mmCIF file of C-alpha atoms and ligand atoms in Angstrom:
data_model
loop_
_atom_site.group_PDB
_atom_site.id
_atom_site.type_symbol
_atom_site.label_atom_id
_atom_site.label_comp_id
_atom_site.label_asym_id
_atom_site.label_seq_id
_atom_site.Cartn_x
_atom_site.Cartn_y
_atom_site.Cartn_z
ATOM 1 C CA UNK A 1 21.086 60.297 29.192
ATOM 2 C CA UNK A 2 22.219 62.995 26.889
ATOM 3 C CA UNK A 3 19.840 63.590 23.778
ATOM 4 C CA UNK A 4 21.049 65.170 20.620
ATOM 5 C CA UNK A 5 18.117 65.957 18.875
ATOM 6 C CA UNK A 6 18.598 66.433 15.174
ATOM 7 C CA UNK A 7 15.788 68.033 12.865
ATOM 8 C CA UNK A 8 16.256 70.847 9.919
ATOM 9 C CA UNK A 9 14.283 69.877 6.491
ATOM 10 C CA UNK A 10 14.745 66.849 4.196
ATOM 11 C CA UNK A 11 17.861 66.603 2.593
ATOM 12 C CA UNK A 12 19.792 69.799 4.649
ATOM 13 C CA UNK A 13 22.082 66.750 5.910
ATOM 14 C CA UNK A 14 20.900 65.657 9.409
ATOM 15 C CA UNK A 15 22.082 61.737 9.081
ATOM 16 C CA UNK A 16 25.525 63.338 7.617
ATOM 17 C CA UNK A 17 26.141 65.310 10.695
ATOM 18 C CA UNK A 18 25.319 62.436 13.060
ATOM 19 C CA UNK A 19 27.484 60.149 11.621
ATOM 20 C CA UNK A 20 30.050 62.559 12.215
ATOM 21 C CA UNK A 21 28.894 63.924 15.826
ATOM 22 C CA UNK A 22 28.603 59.790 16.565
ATOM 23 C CA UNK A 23 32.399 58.972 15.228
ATOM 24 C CA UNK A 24 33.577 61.994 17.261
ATOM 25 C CA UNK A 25 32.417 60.622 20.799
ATOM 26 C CA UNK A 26 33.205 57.448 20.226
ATOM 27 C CA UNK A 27 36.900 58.593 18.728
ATOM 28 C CA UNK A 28 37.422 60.708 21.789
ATOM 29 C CA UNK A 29 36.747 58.031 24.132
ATOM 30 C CA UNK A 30 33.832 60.165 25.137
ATOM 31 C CA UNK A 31 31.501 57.529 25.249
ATOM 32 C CA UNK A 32 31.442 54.997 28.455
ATOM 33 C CA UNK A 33 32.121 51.276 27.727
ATOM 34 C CA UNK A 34 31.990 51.630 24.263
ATOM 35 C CA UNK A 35 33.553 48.241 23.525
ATOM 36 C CA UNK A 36 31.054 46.621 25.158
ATOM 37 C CA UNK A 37 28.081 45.634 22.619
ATOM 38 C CA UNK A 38 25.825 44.278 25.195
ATOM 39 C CA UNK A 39 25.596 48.144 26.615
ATOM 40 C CA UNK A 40 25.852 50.472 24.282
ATOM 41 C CA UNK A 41 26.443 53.949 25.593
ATOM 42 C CA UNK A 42 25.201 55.962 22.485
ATOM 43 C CA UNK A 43 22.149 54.589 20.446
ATOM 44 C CA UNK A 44 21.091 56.514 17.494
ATOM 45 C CA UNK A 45 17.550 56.821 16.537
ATOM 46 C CA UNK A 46 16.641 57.077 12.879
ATOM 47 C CA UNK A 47 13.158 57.779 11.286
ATOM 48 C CA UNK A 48 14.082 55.204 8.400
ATOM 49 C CA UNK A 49 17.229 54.230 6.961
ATOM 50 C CA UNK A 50 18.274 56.180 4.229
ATOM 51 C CA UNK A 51 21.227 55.841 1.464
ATOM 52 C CA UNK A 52 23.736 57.777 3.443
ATOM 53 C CA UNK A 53 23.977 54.152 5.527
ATOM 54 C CA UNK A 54 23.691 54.775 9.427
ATOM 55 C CA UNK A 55 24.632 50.799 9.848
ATOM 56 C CA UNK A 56 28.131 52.173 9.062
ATOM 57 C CA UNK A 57 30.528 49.312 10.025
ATOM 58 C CA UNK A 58 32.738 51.464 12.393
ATOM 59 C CA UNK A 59 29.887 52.649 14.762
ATOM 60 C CA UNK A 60 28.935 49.383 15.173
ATOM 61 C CA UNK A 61 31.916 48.314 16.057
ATOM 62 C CA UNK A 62 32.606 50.803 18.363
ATOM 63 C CA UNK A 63 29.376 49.549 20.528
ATOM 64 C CA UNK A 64 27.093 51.438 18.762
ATOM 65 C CA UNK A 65 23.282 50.649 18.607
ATOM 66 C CA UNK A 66 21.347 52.074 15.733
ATOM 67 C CA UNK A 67 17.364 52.101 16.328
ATOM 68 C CA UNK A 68 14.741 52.369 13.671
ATOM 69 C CA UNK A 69 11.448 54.451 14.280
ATOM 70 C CA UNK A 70 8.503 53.650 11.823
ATOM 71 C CA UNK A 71 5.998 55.950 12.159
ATOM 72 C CA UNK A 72 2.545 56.226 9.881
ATOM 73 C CA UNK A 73 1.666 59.853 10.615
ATOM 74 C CA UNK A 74 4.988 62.057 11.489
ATOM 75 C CA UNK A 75 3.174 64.581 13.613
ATOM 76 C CA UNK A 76 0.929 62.535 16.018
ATOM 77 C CA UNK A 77 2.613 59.051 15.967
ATOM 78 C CA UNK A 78 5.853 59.841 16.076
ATOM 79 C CA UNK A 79 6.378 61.837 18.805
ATOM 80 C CA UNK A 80 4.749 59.331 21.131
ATOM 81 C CA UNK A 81 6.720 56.501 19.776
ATOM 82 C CA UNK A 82 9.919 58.247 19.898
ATOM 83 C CA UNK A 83 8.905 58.828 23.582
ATOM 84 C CA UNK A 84 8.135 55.195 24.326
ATOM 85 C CA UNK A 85 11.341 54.011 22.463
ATOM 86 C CA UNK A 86 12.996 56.519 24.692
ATOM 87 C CA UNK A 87 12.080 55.167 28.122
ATOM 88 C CA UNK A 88 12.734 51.773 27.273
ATOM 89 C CA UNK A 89 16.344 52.296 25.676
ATOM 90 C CA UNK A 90 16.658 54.460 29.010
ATOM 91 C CA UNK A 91 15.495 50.957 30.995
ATOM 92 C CA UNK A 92 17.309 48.585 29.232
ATOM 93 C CA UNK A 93 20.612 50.239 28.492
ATOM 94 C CA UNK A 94 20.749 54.087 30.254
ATOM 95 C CA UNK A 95 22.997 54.993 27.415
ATOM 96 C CA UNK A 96 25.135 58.058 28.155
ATOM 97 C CA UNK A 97 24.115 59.518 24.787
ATOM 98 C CA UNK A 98 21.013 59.286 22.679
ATOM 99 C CA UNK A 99 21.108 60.454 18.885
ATOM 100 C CA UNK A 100 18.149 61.247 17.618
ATOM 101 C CA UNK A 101 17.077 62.092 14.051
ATOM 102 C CA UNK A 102 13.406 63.551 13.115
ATOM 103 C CA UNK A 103 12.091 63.616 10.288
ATOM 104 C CA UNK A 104 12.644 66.469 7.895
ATOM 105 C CA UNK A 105 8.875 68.013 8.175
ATOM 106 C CA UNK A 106 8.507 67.706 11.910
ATOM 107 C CA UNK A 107 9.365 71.062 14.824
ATOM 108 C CA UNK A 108 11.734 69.032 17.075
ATOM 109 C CA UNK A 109 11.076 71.895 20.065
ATOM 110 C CA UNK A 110 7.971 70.100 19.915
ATOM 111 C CA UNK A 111 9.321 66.571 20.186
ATOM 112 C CA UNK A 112 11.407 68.586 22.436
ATOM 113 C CA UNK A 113 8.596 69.403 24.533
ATOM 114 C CA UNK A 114 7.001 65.544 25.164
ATOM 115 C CA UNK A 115 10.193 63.992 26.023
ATOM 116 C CA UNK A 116 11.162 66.489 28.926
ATOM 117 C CA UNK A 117 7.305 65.762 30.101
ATOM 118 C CA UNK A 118 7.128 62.184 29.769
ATOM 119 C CA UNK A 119 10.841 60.851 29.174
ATOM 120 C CA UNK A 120 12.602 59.659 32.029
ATOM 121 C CA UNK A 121 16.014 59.722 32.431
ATOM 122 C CA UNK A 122 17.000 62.375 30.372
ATOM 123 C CA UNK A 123 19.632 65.126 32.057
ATOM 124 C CA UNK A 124 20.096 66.960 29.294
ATOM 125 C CA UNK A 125 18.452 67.696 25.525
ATOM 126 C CA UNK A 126 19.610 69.659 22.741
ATOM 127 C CA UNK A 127 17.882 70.599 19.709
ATOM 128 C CA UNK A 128 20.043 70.738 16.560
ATOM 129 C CA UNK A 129 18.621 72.379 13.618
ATOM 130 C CA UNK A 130 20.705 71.762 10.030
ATOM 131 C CA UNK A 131 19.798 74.344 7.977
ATOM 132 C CA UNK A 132 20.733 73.513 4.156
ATOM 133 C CA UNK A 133 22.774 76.431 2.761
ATOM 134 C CA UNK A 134 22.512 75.053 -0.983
ATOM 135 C CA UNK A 135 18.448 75.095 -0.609
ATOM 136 C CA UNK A 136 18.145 77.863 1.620
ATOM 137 C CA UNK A 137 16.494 80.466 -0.825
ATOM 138 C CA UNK A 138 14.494 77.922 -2.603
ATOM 139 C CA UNK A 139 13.404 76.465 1.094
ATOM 140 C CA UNK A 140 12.367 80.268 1.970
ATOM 141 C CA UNK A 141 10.119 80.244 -0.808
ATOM 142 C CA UNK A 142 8.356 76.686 -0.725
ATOM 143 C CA UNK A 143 8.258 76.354 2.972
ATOM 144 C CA UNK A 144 9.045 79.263 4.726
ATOM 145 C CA UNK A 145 7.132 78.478 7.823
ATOM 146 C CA UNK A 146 8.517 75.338 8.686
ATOM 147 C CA UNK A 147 12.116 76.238 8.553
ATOM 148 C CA UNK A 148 11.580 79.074 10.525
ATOM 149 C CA UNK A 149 9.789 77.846 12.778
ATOM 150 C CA UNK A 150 12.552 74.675 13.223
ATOM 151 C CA UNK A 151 14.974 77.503 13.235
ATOM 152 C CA UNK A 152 13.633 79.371 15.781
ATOM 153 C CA UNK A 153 13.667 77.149 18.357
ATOM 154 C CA UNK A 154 16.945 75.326 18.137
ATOM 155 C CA UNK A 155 19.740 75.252 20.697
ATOM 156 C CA UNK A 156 22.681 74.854 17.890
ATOM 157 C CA UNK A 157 22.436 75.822 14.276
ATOM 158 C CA UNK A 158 24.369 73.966 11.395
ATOM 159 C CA UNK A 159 24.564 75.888 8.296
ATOM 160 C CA UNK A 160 25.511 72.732 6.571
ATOM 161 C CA UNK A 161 26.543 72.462 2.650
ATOM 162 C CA UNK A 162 28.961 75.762 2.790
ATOM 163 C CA UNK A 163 31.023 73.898 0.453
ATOM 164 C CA UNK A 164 28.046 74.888 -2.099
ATOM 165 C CA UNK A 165 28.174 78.282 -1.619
ATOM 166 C CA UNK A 166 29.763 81.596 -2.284
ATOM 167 C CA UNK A 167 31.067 83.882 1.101
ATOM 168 C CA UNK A 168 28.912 86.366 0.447
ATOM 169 C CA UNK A 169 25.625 84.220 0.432
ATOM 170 C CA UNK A 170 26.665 82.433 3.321
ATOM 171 C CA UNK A 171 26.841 85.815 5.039
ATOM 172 C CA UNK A 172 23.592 86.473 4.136
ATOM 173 C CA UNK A 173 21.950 83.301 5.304
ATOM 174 C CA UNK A 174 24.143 83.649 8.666
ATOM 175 C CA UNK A 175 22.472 86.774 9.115
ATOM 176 C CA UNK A 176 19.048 85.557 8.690
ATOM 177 C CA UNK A 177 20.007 82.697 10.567
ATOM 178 C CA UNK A 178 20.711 84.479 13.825
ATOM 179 C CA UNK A 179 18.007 86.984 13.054
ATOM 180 C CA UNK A 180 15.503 84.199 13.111
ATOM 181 C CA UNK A 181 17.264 83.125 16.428
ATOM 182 C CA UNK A 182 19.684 85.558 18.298
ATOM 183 C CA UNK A 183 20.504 83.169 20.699
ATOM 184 C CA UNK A 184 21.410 80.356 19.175
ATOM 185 C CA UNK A 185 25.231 79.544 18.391
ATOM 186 C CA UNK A 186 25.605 79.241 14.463
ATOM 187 C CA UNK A 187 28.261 77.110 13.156
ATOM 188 C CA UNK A 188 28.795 77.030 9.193
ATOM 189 C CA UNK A 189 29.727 73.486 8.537
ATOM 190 C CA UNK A 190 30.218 70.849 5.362
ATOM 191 C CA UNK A 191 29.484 67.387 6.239
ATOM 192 C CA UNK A 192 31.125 66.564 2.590
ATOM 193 C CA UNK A 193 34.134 67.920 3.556
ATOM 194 C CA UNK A 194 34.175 66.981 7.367
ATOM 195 C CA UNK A 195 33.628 68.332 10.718
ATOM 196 C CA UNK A 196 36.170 70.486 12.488
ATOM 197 C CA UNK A 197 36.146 67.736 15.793
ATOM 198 C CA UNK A 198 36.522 71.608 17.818
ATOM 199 C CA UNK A 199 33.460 71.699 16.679
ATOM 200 C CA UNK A 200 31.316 68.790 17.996
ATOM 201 C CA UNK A 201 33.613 69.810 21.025
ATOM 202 C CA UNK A 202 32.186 73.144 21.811
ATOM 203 C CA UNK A 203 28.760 71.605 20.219
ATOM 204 C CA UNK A 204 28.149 68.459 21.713
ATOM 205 C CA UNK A 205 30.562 68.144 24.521
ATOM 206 C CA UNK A 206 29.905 71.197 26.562
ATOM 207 C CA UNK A 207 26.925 71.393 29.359
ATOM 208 C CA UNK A 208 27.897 67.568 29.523
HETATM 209 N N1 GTP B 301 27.657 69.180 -1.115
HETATM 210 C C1 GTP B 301 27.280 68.699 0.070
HETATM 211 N N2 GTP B 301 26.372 67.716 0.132
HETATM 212 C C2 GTP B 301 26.014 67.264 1.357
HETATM 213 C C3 GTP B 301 26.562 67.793 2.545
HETATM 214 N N3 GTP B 301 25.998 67.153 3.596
HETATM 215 C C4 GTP B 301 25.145 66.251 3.080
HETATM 216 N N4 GTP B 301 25.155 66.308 1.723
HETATM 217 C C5 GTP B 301 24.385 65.486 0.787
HETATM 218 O O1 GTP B 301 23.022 65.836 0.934
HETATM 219 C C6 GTP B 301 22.208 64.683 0.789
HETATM 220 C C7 GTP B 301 21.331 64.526 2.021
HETATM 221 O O2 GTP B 301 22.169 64.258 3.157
HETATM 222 P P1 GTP B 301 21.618 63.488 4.436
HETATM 223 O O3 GTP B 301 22.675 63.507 5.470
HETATM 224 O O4 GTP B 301 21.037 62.181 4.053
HETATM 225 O O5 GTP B 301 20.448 64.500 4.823
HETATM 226 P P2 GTP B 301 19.194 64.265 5.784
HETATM 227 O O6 GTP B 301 18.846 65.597 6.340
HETATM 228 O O7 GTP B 301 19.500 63.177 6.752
HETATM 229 O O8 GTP B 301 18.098 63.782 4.738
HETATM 230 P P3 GTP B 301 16.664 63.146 5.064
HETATM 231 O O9 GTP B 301 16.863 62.173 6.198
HETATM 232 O O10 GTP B 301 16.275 62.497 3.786
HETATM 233 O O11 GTP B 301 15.766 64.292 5.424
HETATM 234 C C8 GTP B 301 23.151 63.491 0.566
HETATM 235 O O12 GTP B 301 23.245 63.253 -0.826
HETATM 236 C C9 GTP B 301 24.463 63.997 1.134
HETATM 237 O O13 GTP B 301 25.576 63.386 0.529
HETATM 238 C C10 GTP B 301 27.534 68.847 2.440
HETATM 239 O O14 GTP B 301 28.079 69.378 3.398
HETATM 240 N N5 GTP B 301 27.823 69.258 1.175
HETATM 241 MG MG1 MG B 302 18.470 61.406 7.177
#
């Protein structure tokens, strides 16, 4: 299984970009048996269903199998459960791609961290932080620590909302961005407006 991991704070527009990342693979045939509904080869996990509607007609249609997570306490609980769903979607359907959405206040590295020591099946994980250009300064004042710290440890960055924003601020949060994490590739993105599919190409495709 291939896990997408998706985190970056409340609202930066993680469900946006998975719709998208979701209706690329399964456009580009990049998705095994994705006509069949009895085996769905990519499963999306969701914390909870929110208005952006992840039961979106076309992914289901396409074979696609969206699971719900509900979780009491996001920190403790969550990470197990995600875990447990994990193994079993692994035993019942060893989908070639997993999408997975945590919640806005969580550090997926550390999600990150339980599924590559208790998750089975999994040949490959990336963490994908959306960082929310419209909020970023406000973010940087209320919660500094946790969007850092999500930053920090991602594997792909998506400066999401550009369509917001002025050049020159972008530049400045890219710069930030990759000073907070040199090593992370940084792509400057509007789910509004849609994803370049080169893209979830170089992002999602590559390392396959
Ligand atoms: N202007 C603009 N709005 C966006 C963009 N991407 C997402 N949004 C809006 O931002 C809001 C949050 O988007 P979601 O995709 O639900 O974000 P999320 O990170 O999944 O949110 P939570 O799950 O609640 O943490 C919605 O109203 C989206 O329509 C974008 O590129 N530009
Ligand atoms: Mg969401």
């Amino acid at each position: 299984m291939n896990v997408l991991l998706f985190g970056g704070f409340l609202g930066a527009g993680k469900t946006s970009l998975i719709l998208s990342a979701a209706k690329f693979l399964v456009e580009n045939n990049l998705t095994a048996q994705a006509t069949n509904p009895a085996k769905p080869s990519l499963i999306i996990i969701e914390n909870e269903v929110g208005e952006t509607g992840i039961d979106d007609k076309i992914l289901k249609a396409n074979g696609l199998m969206v699971r719900e997570l509900f979780s009491g306490c996001i920190c403790c609980t969550l990470t197990s459960e995600l875990t447990v769903t994990l193994n079993e979607l692994y035993e019942t359907y060893d989908p070639q791609w997993v999408i997975v959405e945590a919640t806005g206040m969580t550090y997926p590295h550390r999600i990150a961290e339980t599924i590559h020591t208790y998750g089975k099946g999994v040949e490959n994980l990336k963490i994908m932080i959306v960082a929310d250009a419209e909020r970023w300064e406000e973010l940087m004042e209320i919660v500094p620590g946790l969007v850092e710290g999500q930053i920090a440890k991602a594997d792909l960055i998506f400066l999401n909302k550009i369509d917001c924003m002025h050049h020159e601020a972008l530049a400045e949060i890219e710069k930030s961005l990759h000073h907070l994490n040199p090593a992370a590739q940084i792509h400057c993105v509007s789910a509004f407006r849609g994803i370049n599919p080169e893209i979830w190409r170089e992002a999602v495709w590559r390392n396959e």
